[in-house]
PDB file of C-alpha atoms in Angstrom:
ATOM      1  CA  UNK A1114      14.288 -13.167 -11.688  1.00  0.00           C
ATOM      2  CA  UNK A1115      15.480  -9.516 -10.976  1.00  0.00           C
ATOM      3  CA  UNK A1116      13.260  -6.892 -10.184  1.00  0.00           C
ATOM      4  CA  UNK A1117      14.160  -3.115 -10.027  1.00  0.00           C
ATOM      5  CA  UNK A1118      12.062  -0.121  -9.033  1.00  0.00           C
ATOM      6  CA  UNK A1119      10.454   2.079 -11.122  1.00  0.00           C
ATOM      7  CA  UNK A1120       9.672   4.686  -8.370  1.00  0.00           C
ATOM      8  CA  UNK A1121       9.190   4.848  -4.748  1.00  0.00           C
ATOM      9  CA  UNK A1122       6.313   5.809  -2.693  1.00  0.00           C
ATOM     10  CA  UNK A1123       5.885   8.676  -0.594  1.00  0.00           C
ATOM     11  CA  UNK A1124       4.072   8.085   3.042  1.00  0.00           C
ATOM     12  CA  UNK A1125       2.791   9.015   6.252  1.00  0.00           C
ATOM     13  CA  UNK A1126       4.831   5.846   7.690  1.00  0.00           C
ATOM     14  CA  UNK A1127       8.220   6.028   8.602  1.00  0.00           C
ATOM     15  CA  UNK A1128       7.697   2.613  11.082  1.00  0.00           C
ATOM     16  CA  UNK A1129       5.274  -0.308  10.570  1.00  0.00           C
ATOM     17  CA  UNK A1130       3.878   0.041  14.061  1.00  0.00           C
ATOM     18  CA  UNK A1131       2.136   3.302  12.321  1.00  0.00           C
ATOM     19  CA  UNK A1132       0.640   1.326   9.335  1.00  0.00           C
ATOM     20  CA  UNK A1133      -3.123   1.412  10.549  1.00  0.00           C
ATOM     21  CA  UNK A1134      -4.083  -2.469  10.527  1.00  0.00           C
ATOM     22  CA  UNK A1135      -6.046  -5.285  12.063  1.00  0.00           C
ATOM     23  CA  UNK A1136      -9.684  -5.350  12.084  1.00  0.00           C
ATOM     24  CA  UNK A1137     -11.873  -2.773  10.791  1.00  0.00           C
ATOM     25  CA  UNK A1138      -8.852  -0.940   9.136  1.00  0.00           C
ATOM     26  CA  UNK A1139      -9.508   1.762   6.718  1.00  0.00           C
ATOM     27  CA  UNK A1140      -6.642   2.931   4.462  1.00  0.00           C
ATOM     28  CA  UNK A1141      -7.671   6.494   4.233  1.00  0.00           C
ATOM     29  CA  UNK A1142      -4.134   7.665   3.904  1.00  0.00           C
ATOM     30  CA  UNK A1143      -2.758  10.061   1.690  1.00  0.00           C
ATOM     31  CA  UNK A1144       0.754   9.293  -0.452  1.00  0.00           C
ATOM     32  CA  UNK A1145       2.870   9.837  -3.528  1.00  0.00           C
ATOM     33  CA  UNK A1146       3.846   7.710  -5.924  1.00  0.00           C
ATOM     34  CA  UNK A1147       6.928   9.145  -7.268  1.00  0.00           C
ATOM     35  CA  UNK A1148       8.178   7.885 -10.501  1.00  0.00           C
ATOM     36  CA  UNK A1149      11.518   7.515 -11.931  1.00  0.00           C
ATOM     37  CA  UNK A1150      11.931   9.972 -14.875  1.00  0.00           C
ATOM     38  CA  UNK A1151      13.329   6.976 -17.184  1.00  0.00           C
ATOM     39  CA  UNK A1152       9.581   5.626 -16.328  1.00  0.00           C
ATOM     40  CA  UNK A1153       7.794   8.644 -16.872  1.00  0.00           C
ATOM     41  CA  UNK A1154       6.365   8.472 -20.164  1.00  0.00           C
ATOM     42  CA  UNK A1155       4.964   5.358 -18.826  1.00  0.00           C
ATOM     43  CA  UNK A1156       2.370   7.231 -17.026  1.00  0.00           C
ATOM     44  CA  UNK A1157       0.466   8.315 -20.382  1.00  0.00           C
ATOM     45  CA  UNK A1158      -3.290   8.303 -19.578  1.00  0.00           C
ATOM     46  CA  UNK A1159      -2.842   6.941 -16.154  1.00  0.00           C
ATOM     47  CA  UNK A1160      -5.555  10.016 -15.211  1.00  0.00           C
ATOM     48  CA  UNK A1161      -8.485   8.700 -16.876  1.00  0.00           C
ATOM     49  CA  UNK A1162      -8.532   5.639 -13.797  1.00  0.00           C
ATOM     50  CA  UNK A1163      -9.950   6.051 -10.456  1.00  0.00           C
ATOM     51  CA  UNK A1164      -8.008   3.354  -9.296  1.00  0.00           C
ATOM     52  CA  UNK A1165      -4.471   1.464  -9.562  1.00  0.00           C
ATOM     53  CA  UNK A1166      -2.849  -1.393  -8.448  1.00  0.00           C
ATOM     54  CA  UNK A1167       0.402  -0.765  -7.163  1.00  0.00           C
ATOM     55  CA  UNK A1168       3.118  -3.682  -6.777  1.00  0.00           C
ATOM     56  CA  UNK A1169       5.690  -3.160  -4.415  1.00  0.00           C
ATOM     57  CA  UNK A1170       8.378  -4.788  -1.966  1.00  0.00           C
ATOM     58  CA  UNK A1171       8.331  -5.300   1.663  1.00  0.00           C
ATOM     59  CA  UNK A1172      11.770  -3.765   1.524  1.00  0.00           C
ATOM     60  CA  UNK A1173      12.417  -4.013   5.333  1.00  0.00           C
ATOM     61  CA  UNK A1174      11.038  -7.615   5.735  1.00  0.00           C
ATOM     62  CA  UNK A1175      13.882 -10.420   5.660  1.00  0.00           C
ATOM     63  CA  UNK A1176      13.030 -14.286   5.424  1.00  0.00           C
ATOM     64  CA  UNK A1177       9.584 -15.424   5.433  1.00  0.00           C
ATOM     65  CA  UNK A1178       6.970 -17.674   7.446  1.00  0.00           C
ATOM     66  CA  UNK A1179       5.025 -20.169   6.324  1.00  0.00           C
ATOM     67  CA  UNK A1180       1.767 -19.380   8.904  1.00  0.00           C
ATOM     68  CA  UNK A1181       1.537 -16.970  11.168  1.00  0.00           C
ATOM     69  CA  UNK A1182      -0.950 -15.485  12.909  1.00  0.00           C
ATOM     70  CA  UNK A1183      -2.026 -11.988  11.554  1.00  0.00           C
ATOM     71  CA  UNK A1184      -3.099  -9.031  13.347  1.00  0.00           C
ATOM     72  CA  UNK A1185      -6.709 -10.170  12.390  1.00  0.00           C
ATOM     73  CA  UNK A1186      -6.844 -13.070  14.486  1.00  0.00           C
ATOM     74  CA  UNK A1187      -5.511 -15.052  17.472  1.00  0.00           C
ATOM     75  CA  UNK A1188      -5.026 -18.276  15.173  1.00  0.00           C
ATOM     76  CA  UNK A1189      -2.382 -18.860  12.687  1.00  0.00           C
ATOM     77  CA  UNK A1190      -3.007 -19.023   8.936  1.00  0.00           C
ATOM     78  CA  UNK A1191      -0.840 -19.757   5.631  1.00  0.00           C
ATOM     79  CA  UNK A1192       1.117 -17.416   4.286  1.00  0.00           C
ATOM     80  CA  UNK A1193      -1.215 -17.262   1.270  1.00  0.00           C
ATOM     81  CA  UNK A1194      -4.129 -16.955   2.813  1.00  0.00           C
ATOM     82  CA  UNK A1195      -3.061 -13.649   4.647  1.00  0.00           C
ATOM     83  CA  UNK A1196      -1.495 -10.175   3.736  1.00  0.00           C
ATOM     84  CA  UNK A1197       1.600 -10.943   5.699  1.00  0.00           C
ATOM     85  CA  UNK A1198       4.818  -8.954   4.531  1.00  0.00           C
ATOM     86  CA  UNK A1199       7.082 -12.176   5.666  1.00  0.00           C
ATOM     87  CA  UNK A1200       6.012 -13.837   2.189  1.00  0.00           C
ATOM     88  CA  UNK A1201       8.471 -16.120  -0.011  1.00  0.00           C
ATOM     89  CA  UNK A1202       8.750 -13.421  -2.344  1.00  0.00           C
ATOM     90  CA  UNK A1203       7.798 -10.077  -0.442  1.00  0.00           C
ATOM     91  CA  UNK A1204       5.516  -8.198  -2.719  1.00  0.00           C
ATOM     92  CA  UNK A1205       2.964  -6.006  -1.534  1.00  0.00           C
ATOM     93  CA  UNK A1206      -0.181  -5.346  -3.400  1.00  0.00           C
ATOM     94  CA  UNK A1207      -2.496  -2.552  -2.938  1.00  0.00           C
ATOM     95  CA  UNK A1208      -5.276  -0.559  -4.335  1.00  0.00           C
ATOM     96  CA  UNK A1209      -5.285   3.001  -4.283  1.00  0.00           C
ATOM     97  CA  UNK A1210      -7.634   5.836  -5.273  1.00  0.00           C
ATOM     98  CA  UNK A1211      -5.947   7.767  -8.090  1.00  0.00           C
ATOM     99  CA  UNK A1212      -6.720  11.907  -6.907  1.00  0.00           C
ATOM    100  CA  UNK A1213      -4.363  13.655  -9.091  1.00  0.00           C
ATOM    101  CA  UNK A1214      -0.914  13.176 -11.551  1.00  0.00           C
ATOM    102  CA  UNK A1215       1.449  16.265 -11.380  1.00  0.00           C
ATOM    103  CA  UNK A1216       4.298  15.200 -13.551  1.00  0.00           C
ATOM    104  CA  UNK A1217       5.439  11.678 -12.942  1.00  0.00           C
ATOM    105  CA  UNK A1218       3.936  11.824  -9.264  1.00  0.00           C
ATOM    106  CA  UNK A1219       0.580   9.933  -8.554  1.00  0.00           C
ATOM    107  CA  UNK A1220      -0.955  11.293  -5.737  1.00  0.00           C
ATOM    108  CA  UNK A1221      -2.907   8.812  -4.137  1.00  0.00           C
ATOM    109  CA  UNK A1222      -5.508   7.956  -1.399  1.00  0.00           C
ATOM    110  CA  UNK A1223      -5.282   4.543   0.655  1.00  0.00           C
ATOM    111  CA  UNK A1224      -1.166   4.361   0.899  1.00  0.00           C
ATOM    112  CA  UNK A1225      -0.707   1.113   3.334  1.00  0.00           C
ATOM    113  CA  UNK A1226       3.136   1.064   2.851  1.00  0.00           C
ATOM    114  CA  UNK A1227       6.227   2.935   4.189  1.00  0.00           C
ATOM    115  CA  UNK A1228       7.396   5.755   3.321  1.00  0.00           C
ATOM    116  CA  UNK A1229      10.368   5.430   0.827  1.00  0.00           C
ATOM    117  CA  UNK A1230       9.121   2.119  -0.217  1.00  0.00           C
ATOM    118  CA  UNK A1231      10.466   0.638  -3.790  1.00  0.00           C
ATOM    119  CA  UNK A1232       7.480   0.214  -6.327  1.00  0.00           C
ATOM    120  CA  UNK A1233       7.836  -2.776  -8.694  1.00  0.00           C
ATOM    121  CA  UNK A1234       4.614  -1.959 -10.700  1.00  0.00           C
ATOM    122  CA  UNK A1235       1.503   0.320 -11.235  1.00  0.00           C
ATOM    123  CA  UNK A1236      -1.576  -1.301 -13.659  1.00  0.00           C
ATOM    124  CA  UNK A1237      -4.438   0.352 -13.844  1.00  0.00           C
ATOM    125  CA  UNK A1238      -7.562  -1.489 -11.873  1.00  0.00           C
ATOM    126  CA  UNK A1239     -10.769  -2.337 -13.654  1.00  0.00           C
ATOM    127  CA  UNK A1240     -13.288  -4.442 -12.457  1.00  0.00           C
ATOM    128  CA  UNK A1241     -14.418  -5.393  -9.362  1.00  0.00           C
ATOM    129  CA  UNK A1242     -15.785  -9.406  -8.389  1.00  0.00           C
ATOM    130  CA  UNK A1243     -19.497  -9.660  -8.114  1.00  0.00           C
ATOM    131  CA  UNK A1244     -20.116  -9.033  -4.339  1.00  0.00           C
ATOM    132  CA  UNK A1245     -22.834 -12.086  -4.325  1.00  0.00           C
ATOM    133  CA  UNK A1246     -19.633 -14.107  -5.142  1.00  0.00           C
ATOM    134  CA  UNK A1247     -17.377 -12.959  -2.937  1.00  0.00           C
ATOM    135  CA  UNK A1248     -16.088 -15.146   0.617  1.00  0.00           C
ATOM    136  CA  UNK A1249     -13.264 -14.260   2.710  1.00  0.00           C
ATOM    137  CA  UNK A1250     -13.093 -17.021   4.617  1.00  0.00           C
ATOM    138  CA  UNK A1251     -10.852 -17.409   7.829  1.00  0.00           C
ATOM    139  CA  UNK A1252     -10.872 -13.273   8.170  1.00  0.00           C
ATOM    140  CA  UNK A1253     -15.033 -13.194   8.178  1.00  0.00           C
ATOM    141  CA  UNK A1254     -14.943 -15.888  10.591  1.00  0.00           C
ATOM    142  CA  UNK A1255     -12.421 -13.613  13.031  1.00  0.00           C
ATOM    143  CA  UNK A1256     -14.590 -10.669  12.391  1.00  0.00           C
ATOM    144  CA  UNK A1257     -17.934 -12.885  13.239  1.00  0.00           C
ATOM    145  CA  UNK A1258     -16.021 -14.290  16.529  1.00  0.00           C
ATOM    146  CA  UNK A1259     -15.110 -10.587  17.759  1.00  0.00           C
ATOM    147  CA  UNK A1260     -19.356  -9.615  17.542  1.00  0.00           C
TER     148      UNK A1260
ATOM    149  CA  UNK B 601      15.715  -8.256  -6.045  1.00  0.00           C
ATOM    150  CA  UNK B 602      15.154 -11.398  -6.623  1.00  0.00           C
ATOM    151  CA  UNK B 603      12.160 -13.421  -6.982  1.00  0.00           C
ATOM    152  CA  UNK B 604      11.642 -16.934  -7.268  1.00  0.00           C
ATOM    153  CA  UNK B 605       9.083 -19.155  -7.878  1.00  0.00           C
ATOM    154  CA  UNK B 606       6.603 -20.497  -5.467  1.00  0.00           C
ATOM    155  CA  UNK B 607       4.767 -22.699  -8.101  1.00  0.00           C
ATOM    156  CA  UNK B 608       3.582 -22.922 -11.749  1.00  0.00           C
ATOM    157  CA  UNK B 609       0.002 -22.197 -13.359  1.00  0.00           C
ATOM    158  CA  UNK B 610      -1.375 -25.177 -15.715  1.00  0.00           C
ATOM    159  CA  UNK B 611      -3.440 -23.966 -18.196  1.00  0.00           C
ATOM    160  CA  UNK B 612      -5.078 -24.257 -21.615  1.00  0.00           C
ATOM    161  CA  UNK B 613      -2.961 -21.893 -23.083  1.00  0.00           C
ATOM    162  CA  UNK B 614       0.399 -22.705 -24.444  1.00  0.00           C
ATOM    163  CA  UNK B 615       1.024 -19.981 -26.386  1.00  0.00           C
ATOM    164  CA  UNK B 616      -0.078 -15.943 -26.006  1.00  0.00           C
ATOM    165  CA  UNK B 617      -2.133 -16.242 -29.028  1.00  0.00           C
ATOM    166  CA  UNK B 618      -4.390 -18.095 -27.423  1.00  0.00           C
ATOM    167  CA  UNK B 619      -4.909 -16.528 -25.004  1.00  0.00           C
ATOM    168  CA  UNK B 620      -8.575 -14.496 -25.144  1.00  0.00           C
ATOM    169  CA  UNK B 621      -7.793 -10.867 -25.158  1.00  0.00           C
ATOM    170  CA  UNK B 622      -9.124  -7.216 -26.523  1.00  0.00           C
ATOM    171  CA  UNK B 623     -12.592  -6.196 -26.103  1.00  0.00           C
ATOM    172  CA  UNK B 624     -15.249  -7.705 -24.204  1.00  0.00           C
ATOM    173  CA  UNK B 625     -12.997 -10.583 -23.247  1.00  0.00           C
ATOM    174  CA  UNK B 626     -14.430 -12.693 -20.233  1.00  0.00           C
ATOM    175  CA  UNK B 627     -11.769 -15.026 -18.913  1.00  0.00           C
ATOM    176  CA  UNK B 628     -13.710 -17.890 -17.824  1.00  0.00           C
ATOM    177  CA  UNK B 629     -10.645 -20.909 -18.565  1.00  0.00           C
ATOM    178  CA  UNK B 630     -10.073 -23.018 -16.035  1.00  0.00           C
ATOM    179  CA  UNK B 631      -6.142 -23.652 -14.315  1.00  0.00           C
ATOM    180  CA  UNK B 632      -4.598 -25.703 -11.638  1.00  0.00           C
ATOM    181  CA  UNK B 633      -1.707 -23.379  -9.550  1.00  0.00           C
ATOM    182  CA  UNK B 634       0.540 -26.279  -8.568  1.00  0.00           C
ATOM    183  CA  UNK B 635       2.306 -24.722  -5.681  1.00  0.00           C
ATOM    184  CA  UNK B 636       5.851 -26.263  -4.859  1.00  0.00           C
ATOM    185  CA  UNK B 637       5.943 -28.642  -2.024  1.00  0.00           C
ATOM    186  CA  UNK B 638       8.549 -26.911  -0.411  1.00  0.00           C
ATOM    187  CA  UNK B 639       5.821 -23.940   0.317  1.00  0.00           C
ATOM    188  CA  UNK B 640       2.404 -26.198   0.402  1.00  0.00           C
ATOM    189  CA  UNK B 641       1.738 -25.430   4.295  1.00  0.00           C
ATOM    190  CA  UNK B 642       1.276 -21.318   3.084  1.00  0.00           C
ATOM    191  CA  UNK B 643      -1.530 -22.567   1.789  1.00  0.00           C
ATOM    192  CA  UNK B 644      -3.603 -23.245   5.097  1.00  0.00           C
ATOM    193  CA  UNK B 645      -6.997 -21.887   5.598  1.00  0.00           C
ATOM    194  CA  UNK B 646      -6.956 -20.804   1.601  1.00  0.00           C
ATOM    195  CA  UNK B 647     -10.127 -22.852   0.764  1.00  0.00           C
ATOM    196  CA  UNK B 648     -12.034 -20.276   2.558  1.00  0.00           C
ATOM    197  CA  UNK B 649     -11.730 -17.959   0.088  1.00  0.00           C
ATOM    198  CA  UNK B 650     -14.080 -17.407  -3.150  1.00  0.00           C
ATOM    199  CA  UNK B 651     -11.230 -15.449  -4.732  1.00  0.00           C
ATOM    200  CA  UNK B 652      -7.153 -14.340  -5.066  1.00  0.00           C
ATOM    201  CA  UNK B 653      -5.033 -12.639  -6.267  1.00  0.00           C
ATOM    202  CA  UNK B 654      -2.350 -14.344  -8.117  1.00  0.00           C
ATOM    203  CA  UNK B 655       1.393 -12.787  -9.043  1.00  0.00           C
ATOM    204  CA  UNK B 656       2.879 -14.242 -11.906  1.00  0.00           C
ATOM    205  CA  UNK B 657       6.147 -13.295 -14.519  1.00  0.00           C
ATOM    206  CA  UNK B 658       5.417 -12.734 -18.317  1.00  0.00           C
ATOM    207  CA  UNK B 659       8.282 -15.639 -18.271  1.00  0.00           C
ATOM    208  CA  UNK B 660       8.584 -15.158 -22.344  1.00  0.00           C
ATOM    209  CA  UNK B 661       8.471 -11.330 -22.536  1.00  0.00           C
ATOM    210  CA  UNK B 662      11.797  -9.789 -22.870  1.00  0.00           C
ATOM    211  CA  UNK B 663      12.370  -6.152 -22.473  1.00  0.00           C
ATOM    212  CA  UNK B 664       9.607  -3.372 -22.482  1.00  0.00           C
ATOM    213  CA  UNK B 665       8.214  -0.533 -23.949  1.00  0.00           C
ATOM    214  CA  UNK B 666       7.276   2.624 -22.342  1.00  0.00           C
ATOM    215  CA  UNK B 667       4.129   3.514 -24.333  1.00  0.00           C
ATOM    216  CA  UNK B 668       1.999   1.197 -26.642  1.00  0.00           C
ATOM    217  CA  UNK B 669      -0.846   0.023 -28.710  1.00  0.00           C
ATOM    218  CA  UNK B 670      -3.230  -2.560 -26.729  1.00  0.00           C
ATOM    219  CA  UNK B 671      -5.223  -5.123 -28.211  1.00  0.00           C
ATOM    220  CA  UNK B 672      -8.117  -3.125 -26.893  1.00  0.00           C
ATOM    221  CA  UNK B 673      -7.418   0.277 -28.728  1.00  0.00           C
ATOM    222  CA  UNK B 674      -5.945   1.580 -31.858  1.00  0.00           C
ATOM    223  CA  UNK B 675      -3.850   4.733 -29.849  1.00  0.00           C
ATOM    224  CA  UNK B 676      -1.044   4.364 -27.416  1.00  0.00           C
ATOM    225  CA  UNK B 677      -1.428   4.336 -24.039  1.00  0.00           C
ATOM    226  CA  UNK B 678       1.699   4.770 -21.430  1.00  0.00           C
ATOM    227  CA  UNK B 679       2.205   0.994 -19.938  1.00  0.00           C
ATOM    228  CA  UNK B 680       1.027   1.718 -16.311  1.00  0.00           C
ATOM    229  CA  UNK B 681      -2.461   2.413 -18.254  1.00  0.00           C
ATOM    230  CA  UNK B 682      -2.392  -1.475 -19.722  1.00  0.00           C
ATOM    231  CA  UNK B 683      -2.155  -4.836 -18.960  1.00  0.00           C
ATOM    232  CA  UNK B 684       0.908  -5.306 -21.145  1.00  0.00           C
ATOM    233  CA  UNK B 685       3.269  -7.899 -20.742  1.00  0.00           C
ATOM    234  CA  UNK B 686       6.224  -5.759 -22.014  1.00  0.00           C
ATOM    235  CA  UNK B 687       6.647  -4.068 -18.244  1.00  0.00           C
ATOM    236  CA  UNK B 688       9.964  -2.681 -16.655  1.00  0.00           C
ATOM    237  CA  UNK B 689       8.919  -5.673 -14.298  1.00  0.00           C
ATOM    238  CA  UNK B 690       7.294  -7.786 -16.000  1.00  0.00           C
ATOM    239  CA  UNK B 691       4.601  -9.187 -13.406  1.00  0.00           C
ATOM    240  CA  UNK B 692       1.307 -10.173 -14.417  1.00  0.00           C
ATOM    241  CA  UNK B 693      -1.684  -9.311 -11.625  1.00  0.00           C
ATOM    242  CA  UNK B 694      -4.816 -12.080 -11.900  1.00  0.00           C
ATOM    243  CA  UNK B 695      -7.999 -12.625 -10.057  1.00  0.00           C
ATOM    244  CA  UNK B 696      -9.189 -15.759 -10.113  1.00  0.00           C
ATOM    245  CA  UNK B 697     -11.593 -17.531  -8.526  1.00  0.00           C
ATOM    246  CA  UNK B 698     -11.417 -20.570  -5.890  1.00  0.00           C
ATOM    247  CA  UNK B 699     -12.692 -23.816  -7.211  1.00  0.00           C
ATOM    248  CA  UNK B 700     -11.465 -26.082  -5.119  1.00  0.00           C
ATOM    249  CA  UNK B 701      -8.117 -27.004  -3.327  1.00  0.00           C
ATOM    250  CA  UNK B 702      -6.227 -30.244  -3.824  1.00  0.00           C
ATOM    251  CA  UNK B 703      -3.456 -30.864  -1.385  1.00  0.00           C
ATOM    252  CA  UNK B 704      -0.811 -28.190  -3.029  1.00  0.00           C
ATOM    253  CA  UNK B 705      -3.027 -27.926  -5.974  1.00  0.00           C
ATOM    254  CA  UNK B 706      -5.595 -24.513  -6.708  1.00  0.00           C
ATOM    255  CA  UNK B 707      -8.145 -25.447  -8.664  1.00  0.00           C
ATOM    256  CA  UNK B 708      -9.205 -22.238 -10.355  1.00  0.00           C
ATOM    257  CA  UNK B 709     -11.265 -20.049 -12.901  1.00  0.00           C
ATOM    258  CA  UNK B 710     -10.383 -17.173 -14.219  1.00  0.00           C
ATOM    259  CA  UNK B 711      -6.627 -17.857 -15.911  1.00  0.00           C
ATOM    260  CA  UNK B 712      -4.977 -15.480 -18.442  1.00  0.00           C
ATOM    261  CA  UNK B 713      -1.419 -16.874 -18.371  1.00  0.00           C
ATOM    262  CA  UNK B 714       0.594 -19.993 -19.972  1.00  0.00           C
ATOM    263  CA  UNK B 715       0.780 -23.102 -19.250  1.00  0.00           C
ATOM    264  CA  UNK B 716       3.958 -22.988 -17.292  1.00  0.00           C
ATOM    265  CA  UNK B 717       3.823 -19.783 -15.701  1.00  0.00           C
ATOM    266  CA  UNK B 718       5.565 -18.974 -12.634  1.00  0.00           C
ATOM    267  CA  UNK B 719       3.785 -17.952  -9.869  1.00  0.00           C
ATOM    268  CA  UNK B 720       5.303 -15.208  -7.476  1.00  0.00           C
ATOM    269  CA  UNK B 721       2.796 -15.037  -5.001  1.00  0.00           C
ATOM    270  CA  UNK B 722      -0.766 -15.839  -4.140  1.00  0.00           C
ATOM    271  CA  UNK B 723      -2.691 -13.547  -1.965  1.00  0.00           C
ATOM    272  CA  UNK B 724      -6.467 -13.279  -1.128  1.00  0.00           C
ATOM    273  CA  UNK B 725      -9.108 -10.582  -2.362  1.00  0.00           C
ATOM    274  CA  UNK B 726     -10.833  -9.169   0.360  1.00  0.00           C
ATOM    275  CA  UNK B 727     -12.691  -6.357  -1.107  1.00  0.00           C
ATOM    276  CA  UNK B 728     -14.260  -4.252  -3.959  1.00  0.00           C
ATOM    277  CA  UNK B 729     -14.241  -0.636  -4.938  1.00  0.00           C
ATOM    278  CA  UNK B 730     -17.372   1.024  -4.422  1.00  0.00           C
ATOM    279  CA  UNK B 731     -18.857   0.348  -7.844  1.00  0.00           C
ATOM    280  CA  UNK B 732     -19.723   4.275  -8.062  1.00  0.00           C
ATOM    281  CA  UNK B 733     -16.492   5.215  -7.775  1.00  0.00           C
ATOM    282  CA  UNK B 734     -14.353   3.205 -10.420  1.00  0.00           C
ATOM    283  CA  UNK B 735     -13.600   4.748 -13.452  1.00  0.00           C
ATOM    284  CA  UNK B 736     -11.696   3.011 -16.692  1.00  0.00           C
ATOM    285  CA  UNK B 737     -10.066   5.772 -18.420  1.00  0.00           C
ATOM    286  CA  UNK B 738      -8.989   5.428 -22.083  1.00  0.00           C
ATOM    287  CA  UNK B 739     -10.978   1.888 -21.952  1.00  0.00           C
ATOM    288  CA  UNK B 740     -13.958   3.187 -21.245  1.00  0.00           C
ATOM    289  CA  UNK B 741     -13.293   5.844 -23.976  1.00  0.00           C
ATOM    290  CA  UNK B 742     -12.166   3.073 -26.785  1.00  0.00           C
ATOM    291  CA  UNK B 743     -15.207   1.145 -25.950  1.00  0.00           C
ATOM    292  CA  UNK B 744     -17.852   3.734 -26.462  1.00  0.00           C
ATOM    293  CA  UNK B 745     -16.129   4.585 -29.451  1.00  0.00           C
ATOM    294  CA  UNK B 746     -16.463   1.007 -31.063  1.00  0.00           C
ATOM    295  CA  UNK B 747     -20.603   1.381 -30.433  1.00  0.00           C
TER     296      UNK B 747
END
């Protein structure tokens, strides 16, 4: 399957080591999601959402782990079960707060990826999982263990 | 890039027209992902969570269109404002919930895609957006229109 970008993304991070993570991370940062001009007219009534999905590749990552133990805990986990950008097919997934579209750029709040980074995909987000229903296992039991 | 498979998604529905869609839709189907062997250990420590994220190809669509018609509207919308399958990458975003986990097998609720879909990636939902802040654009529009 070949994927190709549609834009790239515009952010604070030019190094990994200054993506804010681990525990108690907030992705407050701002970023651009700059969109190919072919892609453009894809971005009809993107405004009317607070929030998008955005798709994109760990470009920088090479190979991939099975476990590994993330920056949220001192034990090692499946690759599944964590956000880790060594994944058998490195896609990154995040959700960002839509502030304002000037042409074919999105400007965005909550950018957690590097600046220059290829984006696969933007869909816009719309419903969120009943918080009575929600458990997130191994990571609430890190964050319990750290009180 | 490439991408490859890391499993397949059984399901109920074996072709798109049957799959529920358009207004009001609630997809409550159950699925099995069967993961490959090859990548089964990723899956350690998954059972804790109620929820995921799962990253999947529209495996039958073939090309895409910049701007159209969804099942939920009668206008056009650009295709970063839709769930369309026709997508300059075409990668399909579900959440589904956890049932339970059978050796490489997710036992799940929530499925949208064919039987036979392959599965990209599999990554766990860790949070909402603050219900107060999400808005749904042209959807919420079309809806209150249809009342």
């Amino acid at each position: 399957m070949e994927m190709r970008p549609v834009g790239h993304a515009r952010t604070p991070f030019g190094d990994t080591a200054e993506v804010p993570k681990g525990h108690g991370t907030r992705h407050e940062a701002e970023g651009v999601l700059e969109i190919l001009p072919e892609f453009a007219p894809g971005l009809q009534d993107i405004e009317g959402f607070s929030h998008l999905y955005v798709l994109w590749t760990f470009h920088r990552a090479e190979g991939f782990d099975l476990t590994g133990v993330p920056p949220t805990d001192d034990r090692p986990h499946g690759v599944f079960a964590t956000r880790s950008p060594r994944r058998p097919n490195p896609i990154g997934l995040t959700v960002v707060q839509l502030l304002r579209v000037e042409g074919a750029k999105l400007h965005v709040r909550g950018v957690d990826m590097l600046d220059g980074t290829p984006i696969l995909d933007v869909k816009p987000y719309l419903s969120n999982v009943p918080e009575s229903e929600l458990r997130r296992g191994w990571l609430a039991e890190a964050e319990a263990r750290r009180r």
